[in-house]
C-alpha positions as a Python dict, from the first residue, in 0.01 Angstrom:
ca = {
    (1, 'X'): (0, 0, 0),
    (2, 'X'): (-28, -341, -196),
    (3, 'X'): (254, -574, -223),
    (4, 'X'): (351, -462, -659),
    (5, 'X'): (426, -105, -589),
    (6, 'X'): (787, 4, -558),
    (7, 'X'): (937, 124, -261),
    (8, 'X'): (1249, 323, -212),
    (9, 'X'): (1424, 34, -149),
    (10, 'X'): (1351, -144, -523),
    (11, 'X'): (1436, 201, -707),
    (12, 'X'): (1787, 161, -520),
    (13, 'X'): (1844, -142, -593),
    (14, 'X'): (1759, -101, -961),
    (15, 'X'): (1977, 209, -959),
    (16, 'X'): (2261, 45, -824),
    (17, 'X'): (2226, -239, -1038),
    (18, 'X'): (2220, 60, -1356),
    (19, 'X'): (2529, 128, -1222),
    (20, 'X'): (2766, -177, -1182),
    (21, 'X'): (2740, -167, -802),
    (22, 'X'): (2597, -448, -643),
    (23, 'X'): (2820, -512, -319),
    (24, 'X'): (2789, -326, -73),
    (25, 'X'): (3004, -253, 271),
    (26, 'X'): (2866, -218, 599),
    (27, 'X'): (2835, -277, 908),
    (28, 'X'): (2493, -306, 1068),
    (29, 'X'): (2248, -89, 1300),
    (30, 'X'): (1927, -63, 1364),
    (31, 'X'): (1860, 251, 1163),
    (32, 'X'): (1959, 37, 888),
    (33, 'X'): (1805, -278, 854),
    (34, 'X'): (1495, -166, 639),
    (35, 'X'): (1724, -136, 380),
    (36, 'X'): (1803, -532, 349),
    (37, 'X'): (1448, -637, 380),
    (38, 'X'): (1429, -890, 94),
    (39, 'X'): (1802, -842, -3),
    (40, 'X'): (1858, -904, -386),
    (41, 'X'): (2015, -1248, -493),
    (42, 'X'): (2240, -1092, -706),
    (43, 'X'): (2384, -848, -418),
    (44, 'X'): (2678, -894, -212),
    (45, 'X'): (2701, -746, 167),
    (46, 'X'): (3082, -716, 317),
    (47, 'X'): (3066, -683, 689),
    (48, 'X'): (3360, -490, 815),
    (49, 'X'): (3408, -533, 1238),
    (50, 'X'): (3400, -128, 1246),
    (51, 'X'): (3326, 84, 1067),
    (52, 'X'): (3702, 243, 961),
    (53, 'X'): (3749, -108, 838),
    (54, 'X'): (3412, -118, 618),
    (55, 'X'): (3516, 264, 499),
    (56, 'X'): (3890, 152, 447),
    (57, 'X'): (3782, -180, 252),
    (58, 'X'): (3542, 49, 7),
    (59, 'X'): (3828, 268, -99),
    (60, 'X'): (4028, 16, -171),
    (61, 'X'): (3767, -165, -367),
    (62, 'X'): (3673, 161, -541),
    (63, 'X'): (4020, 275, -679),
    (64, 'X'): (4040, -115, -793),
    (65, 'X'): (3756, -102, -954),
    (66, 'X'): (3725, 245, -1074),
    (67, 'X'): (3390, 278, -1003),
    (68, 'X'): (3222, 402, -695),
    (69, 'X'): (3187, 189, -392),
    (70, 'X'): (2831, 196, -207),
    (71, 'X'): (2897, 232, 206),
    (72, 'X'): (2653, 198, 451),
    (73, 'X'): (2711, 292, 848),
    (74, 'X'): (2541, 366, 1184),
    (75, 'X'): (2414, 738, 1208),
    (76, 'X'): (2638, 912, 1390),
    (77, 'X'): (2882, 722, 1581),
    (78, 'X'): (2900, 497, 1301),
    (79, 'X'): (2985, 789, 1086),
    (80, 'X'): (3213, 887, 1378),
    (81, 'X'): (3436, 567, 1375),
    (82, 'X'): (3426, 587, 1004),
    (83, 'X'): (3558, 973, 938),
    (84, 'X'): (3937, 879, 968),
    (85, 'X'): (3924, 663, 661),
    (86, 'X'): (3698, 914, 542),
    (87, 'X'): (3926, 1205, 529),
    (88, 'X'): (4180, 972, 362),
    (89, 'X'): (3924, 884, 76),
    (90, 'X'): (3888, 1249, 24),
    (91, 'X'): (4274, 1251, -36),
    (92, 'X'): (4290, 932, -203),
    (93, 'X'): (4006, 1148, -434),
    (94, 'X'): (3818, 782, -388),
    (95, 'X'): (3430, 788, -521),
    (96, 'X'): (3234, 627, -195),
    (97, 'X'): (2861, 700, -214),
    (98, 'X'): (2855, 671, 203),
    (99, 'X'): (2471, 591, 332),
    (100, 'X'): (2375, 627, 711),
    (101, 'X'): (2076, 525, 857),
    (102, 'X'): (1867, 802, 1057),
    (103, 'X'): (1572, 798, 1291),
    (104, 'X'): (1212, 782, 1146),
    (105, 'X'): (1089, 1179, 1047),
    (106, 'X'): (800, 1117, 1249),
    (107, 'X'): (992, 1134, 1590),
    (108, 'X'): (1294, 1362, 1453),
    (109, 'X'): (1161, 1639, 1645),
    (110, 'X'): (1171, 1455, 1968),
    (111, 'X'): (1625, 1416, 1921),
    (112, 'X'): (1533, 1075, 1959),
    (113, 'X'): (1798, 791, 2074),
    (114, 'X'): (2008, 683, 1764),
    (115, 'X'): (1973, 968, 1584),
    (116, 'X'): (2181, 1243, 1357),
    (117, 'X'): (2161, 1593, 1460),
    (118, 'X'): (2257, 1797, 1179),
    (119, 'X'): (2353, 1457, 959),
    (120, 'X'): (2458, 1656, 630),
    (121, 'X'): (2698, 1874, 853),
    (122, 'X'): (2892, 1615, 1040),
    (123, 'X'): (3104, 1459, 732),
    (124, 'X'): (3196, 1824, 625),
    (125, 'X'): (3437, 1945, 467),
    (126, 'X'): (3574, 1582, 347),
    (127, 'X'): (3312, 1484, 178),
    (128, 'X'): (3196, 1671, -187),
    (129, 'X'): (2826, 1673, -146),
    (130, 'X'): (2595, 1592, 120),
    (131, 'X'): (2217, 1552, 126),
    (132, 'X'): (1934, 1423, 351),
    (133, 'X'): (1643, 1419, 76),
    (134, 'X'): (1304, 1641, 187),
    (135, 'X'): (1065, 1368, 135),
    (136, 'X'): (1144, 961, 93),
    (137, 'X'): (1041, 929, -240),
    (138, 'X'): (1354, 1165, -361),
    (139, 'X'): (1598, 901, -202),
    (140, 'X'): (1668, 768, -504),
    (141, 'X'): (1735, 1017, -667),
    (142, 'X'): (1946, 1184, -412),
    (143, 'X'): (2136, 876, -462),
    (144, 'X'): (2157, 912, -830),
    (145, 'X'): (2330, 1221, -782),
    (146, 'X'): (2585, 1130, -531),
    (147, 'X'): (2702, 864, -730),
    (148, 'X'): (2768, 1121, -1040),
    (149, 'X'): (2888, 1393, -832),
    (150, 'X'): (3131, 1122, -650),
    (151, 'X'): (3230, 989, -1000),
    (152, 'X'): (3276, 1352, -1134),
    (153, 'X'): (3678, 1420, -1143),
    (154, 'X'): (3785, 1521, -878),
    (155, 'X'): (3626, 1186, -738),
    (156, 'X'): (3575, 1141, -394),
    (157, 'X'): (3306, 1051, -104),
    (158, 'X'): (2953, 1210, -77),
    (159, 'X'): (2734, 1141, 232),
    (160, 'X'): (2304, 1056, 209),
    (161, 'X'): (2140, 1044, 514),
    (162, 'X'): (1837, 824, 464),
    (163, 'X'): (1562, 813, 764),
    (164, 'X'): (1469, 433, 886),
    (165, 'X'): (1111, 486, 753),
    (166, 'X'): (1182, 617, 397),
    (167, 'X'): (1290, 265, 277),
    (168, 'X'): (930, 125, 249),
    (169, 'X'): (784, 430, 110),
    (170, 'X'): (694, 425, -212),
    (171, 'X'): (882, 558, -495),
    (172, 'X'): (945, 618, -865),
    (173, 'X'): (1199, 416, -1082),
    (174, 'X'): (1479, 604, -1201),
    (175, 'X'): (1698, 557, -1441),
    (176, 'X'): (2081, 574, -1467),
    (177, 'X'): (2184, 860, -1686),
    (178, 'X'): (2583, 855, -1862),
    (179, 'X'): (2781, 1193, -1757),
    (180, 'X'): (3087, 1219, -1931),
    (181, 'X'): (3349, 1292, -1643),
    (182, 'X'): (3631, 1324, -1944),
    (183, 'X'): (3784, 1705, -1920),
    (184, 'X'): (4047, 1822, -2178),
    (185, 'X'): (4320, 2043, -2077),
    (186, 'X'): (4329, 2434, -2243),
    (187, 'X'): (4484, 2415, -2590),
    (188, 'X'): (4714, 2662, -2582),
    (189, 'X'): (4880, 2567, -2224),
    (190, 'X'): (4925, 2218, -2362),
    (191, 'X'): (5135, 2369, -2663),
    (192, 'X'): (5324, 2574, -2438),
    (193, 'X'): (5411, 2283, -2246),
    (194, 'X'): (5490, 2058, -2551),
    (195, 'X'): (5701, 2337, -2722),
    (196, 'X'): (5927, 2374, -2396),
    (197, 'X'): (5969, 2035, -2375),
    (198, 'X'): (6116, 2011, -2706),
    (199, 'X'): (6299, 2299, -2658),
    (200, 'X'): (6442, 2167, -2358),
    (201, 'X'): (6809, 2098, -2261),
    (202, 'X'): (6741, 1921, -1943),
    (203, 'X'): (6316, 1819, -1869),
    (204, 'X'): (6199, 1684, -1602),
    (205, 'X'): (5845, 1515, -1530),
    (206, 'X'): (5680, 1448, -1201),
    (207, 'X'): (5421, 1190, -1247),
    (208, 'X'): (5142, 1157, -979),
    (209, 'X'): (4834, 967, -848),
    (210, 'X'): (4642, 1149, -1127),
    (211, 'X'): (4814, 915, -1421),
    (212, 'X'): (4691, 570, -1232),
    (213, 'X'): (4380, 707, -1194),
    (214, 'X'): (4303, 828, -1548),
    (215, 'X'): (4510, 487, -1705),
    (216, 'X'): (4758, 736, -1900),
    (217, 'X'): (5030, 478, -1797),
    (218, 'X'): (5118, 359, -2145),
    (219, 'X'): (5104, 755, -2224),
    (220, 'X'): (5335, 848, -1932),
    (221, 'X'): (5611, 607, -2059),
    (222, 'X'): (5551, 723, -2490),
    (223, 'X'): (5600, 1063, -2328),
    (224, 'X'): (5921, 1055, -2097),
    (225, 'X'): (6054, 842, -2419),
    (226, 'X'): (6010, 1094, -2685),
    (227, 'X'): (6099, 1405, -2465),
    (228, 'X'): (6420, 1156, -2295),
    (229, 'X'): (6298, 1325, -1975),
    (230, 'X'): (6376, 1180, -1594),
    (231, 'X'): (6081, 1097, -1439),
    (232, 'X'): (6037, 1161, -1061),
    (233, 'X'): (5725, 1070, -860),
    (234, 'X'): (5532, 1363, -689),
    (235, 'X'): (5536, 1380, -329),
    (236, 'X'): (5334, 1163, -150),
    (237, 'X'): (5202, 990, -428),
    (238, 'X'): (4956, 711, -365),
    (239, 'X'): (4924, 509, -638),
    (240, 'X'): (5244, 391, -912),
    (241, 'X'): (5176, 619, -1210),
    (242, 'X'): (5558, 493, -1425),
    (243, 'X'): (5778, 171, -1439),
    (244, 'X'): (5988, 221, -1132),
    (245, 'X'): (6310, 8, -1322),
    (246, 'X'): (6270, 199, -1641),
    (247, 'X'): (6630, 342, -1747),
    (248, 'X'): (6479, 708, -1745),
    (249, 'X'): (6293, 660, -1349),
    (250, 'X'): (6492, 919, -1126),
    (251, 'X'): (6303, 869, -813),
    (252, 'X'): (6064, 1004, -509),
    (253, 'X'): (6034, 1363, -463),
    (254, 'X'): (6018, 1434, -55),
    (255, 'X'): (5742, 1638, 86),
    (256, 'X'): (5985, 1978, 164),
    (257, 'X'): (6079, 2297, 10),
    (258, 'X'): (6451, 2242, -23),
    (259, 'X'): (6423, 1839, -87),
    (260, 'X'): (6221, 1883, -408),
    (261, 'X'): (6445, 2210, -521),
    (262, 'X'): (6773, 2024, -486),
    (263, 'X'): (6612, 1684, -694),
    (264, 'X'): (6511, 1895, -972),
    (265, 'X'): (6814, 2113, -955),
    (266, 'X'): (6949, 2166, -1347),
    (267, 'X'): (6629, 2063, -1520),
    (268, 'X'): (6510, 2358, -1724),
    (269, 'X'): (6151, 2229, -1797),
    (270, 'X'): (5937, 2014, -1565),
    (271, 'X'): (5612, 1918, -1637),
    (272, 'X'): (5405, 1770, -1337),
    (273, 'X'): (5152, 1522, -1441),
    (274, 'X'): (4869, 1454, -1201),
    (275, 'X'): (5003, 1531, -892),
    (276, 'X'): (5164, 1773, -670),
    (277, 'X'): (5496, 1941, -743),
    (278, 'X'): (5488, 2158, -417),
    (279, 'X'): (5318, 1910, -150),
    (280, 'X'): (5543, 1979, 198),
    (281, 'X'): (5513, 1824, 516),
    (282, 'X'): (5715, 2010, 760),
    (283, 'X'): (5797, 2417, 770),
    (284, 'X'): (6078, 2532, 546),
    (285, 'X'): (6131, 2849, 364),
    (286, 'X'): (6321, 2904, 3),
    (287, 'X'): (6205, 2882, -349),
    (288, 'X'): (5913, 2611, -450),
    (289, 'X'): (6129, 2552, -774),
    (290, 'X'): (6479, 2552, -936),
    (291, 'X'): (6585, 2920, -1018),
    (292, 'X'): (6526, 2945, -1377),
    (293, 'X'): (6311, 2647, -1452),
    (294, 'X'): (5973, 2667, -1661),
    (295, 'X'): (5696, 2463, -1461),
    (296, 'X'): (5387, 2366, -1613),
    (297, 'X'): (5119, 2135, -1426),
    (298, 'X'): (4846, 1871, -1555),
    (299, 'X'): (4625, 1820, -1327),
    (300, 'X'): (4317, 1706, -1230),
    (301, 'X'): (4184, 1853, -953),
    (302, 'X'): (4144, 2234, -973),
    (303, 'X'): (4218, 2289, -608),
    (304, 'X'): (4584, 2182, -718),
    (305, 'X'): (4608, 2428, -973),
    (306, 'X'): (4463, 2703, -737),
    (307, 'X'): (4725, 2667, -459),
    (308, 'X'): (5009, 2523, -638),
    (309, 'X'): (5269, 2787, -571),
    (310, 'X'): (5437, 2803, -898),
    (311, 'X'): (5367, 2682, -1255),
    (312, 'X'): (5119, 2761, -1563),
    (313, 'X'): (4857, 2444, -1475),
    (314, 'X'): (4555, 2380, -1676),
    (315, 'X'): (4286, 2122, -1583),
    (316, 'X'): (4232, 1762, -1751),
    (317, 'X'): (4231, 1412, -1799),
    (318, 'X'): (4583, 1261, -1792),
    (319, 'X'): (4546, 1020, -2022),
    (320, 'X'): (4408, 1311, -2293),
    (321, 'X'): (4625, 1555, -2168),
    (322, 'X'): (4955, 1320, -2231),
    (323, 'X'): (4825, 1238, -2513),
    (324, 'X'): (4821, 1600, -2647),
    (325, 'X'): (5146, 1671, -2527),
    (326, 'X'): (5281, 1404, -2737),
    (327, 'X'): (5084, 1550, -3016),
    (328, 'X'): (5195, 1888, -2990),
    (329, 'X'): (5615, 1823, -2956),
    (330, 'X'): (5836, 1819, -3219),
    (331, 'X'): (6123, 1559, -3289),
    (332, 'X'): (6385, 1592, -3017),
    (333, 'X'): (6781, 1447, -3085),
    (334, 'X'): (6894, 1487, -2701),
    (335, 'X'): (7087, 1189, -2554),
    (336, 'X'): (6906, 1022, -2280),
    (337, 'X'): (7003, 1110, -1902),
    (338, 'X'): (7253, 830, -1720),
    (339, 'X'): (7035, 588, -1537),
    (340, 'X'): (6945, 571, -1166),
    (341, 'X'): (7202, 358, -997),
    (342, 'X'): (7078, 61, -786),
    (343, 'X'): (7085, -11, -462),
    (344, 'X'): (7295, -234, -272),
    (345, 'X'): (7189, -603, -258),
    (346, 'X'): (7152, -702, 123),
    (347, 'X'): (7281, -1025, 215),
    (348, 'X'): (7048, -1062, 577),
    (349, 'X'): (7326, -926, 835),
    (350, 'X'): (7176, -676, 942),
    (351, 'X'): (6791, -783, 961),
    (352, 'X'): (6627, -473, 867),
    (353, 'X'): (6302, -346, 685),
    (354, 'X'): (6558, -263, 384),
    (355, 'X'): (6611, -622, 387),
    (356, 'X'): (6261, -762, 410),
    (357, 'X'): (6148, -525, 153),
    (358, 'X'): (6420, -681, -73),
    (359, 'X'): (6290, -1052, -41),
    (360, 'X'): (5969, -950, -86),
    (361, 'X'): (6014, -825, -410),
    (362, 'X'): (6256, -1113, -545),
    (363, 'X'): (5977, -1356, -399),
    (364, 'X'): (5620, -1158, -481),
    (365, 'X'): (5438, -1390, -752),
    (366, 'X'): (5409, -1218, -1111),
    (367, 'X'): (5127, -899, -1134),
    (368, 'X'): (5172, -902, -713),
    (369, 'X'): (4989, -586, -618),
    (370, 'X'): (5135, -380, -307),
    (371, 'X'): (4942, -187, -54),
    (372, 'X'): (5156, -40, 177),
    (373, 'X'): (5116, 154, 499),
    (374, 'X'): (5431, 175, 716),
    (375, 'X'): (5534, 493, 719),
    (376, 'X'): (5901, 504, 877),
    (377, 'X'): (5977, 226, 555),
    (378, 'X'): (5817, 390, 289),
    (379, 'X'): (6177, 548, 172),
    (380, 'X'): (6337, 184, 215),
    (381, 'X'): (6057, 60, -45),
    (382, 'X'): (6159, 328, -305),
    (383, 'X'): (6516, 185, -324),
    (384, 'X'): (6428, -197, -265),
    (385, 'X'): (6037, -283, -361),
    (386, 'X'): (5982, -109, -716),
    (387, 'X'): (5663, -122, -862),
    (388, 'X'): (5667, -212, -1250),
    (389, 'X'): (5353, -251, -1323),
    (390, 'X'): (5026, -70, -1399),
    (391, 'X'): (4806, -63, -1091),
    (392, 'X'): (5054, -219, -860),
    (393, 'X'): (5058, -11, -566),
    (394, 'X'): (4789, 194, -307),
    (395, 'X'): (4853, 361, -20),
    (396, 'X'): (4694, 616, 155),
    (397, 'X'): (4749, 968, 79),
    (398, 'X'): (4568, 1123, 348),
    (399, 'X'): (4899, 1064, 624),
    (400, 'X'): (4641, 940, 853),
    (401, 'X'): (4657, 567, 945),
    (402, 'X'): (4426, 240, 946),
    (403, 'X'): (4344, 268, 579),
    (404, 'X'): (4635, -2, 456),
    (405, 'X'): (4534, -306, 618),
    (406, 'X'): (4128, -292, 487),
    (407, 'X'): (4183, -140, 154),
    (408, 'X'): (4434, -445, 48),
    (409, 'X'): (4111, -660, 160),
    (410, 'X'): (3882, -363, -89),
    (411, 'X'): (4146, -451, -376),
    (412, 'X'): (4188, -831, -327),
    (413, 'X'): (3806, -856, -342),
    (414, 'X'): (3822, -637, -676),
    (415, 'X'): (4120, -797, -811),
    (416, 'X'): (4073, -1185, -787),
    (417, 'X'): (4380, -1207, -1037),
    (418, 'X'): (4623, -1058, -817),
    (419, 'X'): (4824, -1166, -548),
    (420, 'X'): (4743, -889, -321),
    (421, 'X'): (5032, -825, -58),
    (422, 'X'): (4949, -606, 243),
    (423, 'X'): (5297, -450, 383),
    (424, 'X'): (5200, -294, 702),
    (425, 'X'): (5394, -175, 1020),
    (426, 'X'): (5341, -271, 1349),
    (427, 'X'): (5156, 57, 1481),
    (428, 'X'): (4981, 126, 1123),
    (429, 'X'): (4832, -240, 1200),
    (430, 'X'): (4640, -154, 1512),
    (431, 'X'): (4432, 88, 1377),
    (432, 'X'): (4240, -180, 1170),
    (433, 'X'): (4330, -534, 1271),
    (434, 'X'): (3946, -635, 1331),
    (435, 'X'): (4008, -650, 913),
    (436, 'X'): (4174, -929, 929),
    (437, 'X'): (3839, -1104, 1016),
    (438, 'X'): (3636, -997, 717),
    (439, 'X'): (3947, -1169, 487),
    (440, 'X'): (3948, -1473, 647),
    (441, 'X'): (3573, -1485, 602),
    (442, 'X'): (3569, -1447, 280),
    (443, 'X'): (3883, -1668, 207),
    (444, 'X'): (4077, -1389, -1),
    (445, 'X'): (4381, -1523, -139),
    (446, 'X'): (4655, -1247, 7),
    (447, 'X'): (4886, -1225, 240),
    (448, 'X'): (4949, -949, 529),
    (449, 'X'): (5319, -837, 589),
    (450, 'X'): (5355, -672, 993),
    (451, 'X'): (5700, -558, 1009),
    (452, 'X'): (5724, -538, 1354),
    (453, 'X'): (5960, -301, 1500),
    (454, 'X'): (5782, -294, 1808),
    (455, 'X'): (5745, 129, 1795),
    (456, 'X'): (5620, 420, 1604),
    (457, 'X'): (5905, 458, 1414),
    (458, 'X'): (5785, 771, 1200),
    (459, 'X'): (5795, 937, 1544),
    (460, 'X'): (6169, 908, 1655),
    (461, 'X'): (6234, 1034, 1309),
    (462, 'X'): (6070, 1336, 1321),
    (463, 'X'): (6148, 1351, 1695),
    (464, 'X'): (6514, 1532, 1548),
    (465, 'X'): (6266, 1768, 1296),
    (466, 'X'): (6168, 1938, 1680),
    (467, 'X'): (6503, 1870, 1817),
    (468, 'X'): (6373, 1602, 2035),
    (469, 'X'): (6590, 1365, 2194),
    (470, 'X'): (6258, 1093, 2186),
    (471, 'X'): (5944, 1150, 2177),
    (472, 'X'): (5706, 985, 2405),
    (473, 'X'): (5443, 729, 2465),
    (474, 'X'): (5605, 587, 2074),
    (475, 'X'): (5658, 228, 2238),
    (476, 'X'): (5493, -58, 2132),
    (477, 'X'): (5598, -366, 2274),
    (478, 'X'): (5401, -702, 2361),
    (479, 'X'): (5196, -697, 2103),
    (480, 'X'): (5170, -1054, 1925),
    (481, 'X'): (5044, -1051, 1577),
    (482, 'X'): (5060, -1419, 1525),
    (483, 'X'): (4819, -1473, 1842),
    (484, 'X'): (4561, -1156, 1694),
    (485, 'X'): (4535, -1321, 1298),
    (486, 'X'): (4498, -1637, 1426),
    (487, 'X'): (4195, -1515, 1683),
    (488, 'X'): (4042, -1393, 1357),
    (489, 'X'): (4082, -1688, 1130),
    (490, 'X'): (4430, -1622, 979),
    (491, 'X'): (4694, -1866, 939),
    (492, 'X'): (5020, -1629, 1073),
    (493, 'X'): (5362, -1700, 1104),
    (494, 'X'): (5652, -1522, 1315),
    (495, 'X'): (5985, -1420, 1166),
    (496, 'X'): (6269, -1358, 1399),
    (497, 'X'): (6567, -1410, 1139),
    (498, 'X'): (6698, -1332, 792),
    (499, 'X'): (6741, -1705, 760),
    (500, 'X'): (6370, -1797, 817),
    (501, 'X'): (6219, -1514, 614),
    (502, 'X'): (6230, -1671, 232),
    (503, 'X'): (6029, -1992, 321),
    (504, 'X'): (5771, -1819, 526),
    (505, 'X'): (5754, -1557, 247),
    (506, 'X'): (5697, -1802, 1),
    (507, 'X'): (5451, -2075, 172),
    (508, 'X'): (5239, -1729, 280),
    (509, 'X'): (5228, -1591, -148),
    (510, 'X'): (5134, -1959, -214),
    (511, 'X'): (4849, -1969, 46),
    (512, 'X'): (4460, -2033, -157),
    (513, 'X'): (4357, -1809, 179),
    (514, 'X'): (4450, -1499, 397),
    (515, 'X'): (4781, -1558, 558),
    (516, 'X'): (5012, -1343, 772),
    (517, 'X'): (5374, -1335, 791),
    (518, 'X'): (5505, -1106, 1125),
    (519, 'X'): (5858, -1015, 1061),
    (520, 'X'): (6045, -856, 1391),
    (521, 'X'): (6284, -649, 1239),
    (522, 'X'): (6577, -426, 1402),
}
């Protein structure tokens, strides 16, 4: 083959380019390396320490972004380590075109060492399509069409397997084609919905992850406004879809039957927007709604609509489908519900999460973004870290942990502008820490938040769901976070009092690098 022809490896490249992508997250094996033969000037490669962390930092880059993220792993166990953050990517409905290497064809049918047996199988079901091409020259595009299937709504991850040999092969340019991904809701349930909010004595809305992702912020706010509704967020939510100090924000719905019956209680209309109005987390039995309300559900994802208990749903765009709600209502002359009262201020007595949460949002720099996961405080946050801004909050919707700690690296590599603040318990932490590494690396300017209580928390809470005195093996003492960021490159301090926590707070939000603050809270 002489040295002008294009490979597989230059149609990528040029695809990707097409595209917008042109960083990519890895980390390397040998069934790889053909692909970054001659790697492009204008490329980027992230190295995460496993590959979780290189999965976890792509999701978080993606949803920053809004475009899809380009992984590449290790066949197999690579793909292994990775399907945790995976899953959660699937929930997060995160585009990830996901790459793995596999063995050359010509020794396939030897199950040679290194290699995927049944490669398209072994990232089902969380992954929406999944494809190793026939022949190397279709590569590209079997890659073309992952990244439009992963950036058709619902987004999420797809999966090519690619074998070691197909790289050099030669291949066909091809170009990047535009596929409208934009759906618009049914007419006629979007006037239904309209009319009974107008008609309404007492609405409700339930925003969701949906709104961030479709930027129908702006919309969301116009909308609870004009109609004078409360606004809750859905269960589980993981992104900030509505102002959490406007007058008319009413709160977090809980994942449970009688938890989200009792919030809505008296609201005749509620309208959920992008999100789940019947997401549950533990058994419970009852109604899915207030007796005598009229439910109606935007969404987009059409799974949501099929197994959503109760409501007339319809499938589209949020920022479309607000905007055709407002469209469709009338004037309305109903007074505005009372406000959501505030919390308590804290004054440090008790050192608690409640209280850290509290001086991190007096002290978070302007446009701060948030990514949280620490599960046992994520009810504390709702009263005493509110997000009021577009885009200021992730977290991972899957339940399943080590996604937190790499996707604040994803969005601090995405969003240069931001102060990028990673709150993140002490057993949430452990899943990912070798991401600590990759930020120092690359010198992102954001700052990691352990709040250590030195256990699983979640798990003496739900200990009493199962009528569990304790539960066991939930224990996590000895563990020094300080000593682990600094073995990676990050500057870390330790918090033992109320007293100390403001000035290590605000040196670590100042910091040009990665910093990390480890607060030992009761």
């Amino acid at each position: 083959m002489s040295d002008d022809r294009l490979t597989v490896r230059d149609a990528t490249f040029a695809l990707l380019r097409e595209l917008g992508i042109t960083t990519i997250f890895g980390n390397p094996g040998s069934t790889e390396l053909p692909l970054f033969r001659a790697f492009p000037d204008d490329f980027r490669y992230i190295v995460g320490l496993q590959e979780s962390v290189v999965v976890g930092m792509a999701d978080g880059f993606a949803q920053a972004t809004r475009n899809a993220a380009f992984v590449n792993v290790h066949a197999s166990a690579g793909l292994g380590h990775a399907l945790g953050n995976v899953f959660t990517a699937f929930r997060n409905q995160t585009p990830l075109v996901i790459t793995a290497g596999q063995q050359a064809r010509s020794i396939l049918p030897y199950e040679p060492f290194l290699y995927a047996q049944q490669a398209t199988e072994f990232p089902r079901p969380f992954v929406k399509w999944a494809i190793e091409p026939a022949r190397a020259e279709d590569v590209p595009a079997a890659l073309a069409r992952a990244y439009y299937v992963a950036m058709q709504p619902p987004c999420g991850p797809v999966f090519v397997s690619v074998p070691v040999d197909d790289w050099d092969r030669p291949a066909e340019p091809i170009a990047a084609r535009r596929i409208g991904t934009v759906i618009r809701g049914d007419v006629e349930v979007l006037s239904a919905a309209a009319q009974a909010l107008t008609q309404a004595r007492h609405p409700a809305l339930v925003v969701g992850a949906g709104v961030a992702r479709d930027q129908a912020w702006d919309e969301a706010i116009r909308l609870a406004e004009h109609h004078r509704a409360r606004v809750f967020v859905s269960p589980m939510s993981g992104r900030n879809s509505f102002p959490e100090d406007h007058p008319l924000f009413a709160g977090f719905l809980t994942a449970g039957r009688g938890p989200i019956v009792r919030d809505l209680a008296g609201h005749d209309v509620i309208v959920a927007l992008g999100g789940p109005l019947s997401l549950y987390h533990t058994e419970a039995a009852g109604p899915h709604t207030p007796a005598g309300s009229a439910v109606f559900l935007l969404v987009d994802d059409p799974a949501l609509a099929h197994w959503a208990p109760a409501g007339t749903a319809t499938v589209t765009n949020l920022k479309s489908g607000i905007a055709d709600l407002l469209a469709f209502s009338g004037e309305v002359s109903r007074r505005a519900p009372t406000p959501k009262a505030p919390p308590p201020v804290l004054d440090g007595t008790e050192f608690t999460d409640s209280y850290l949460l509290q001086q991190i949002a007096r002290l978070r720099p302007a446009g701060a973004v948030i990514v949280e996961e620490a599960p046992s405080s994520r009810p504390t946050m709702h009263d005493y870290l509110p997000i009021t801004i577009p885009d200021g909050f992730y977290t991972c919707a899957s339940g399943g942990l080590g996604h937190g700690l790499p996707a604040a690296i994803g969005v601090a590599l995405a969003r240069p502008d931001a102060r990028v603040i990673a709150y993140i318990g002490d057993g949430s932490a452990m899943y990912a820490i070798q991401g600590l590494w990759t930020a120092a690396q690359l010198g992102l300017p954001m700052t990691f938040v352990v709040a250590n209580n030195r256990r699983y928390e979640a798990m003496y809470h739900f200990a009493g769901v199962f009528e569990m005195e304790a539960p066991i093996g939930c224990t996590l003492p000895g563990i020094d976070f300080c000593a682990i960021a600094q073995g990676h490159g990050v500057p870390a301090t330790r918090v033992t009092a109320a007293s100390e926590l403001d000035a290590a707070l605000t040196s670590a939000f100042a910091s040009t690098g990665p910093s990390l603050v480890e607060v030992v809270i009761a």
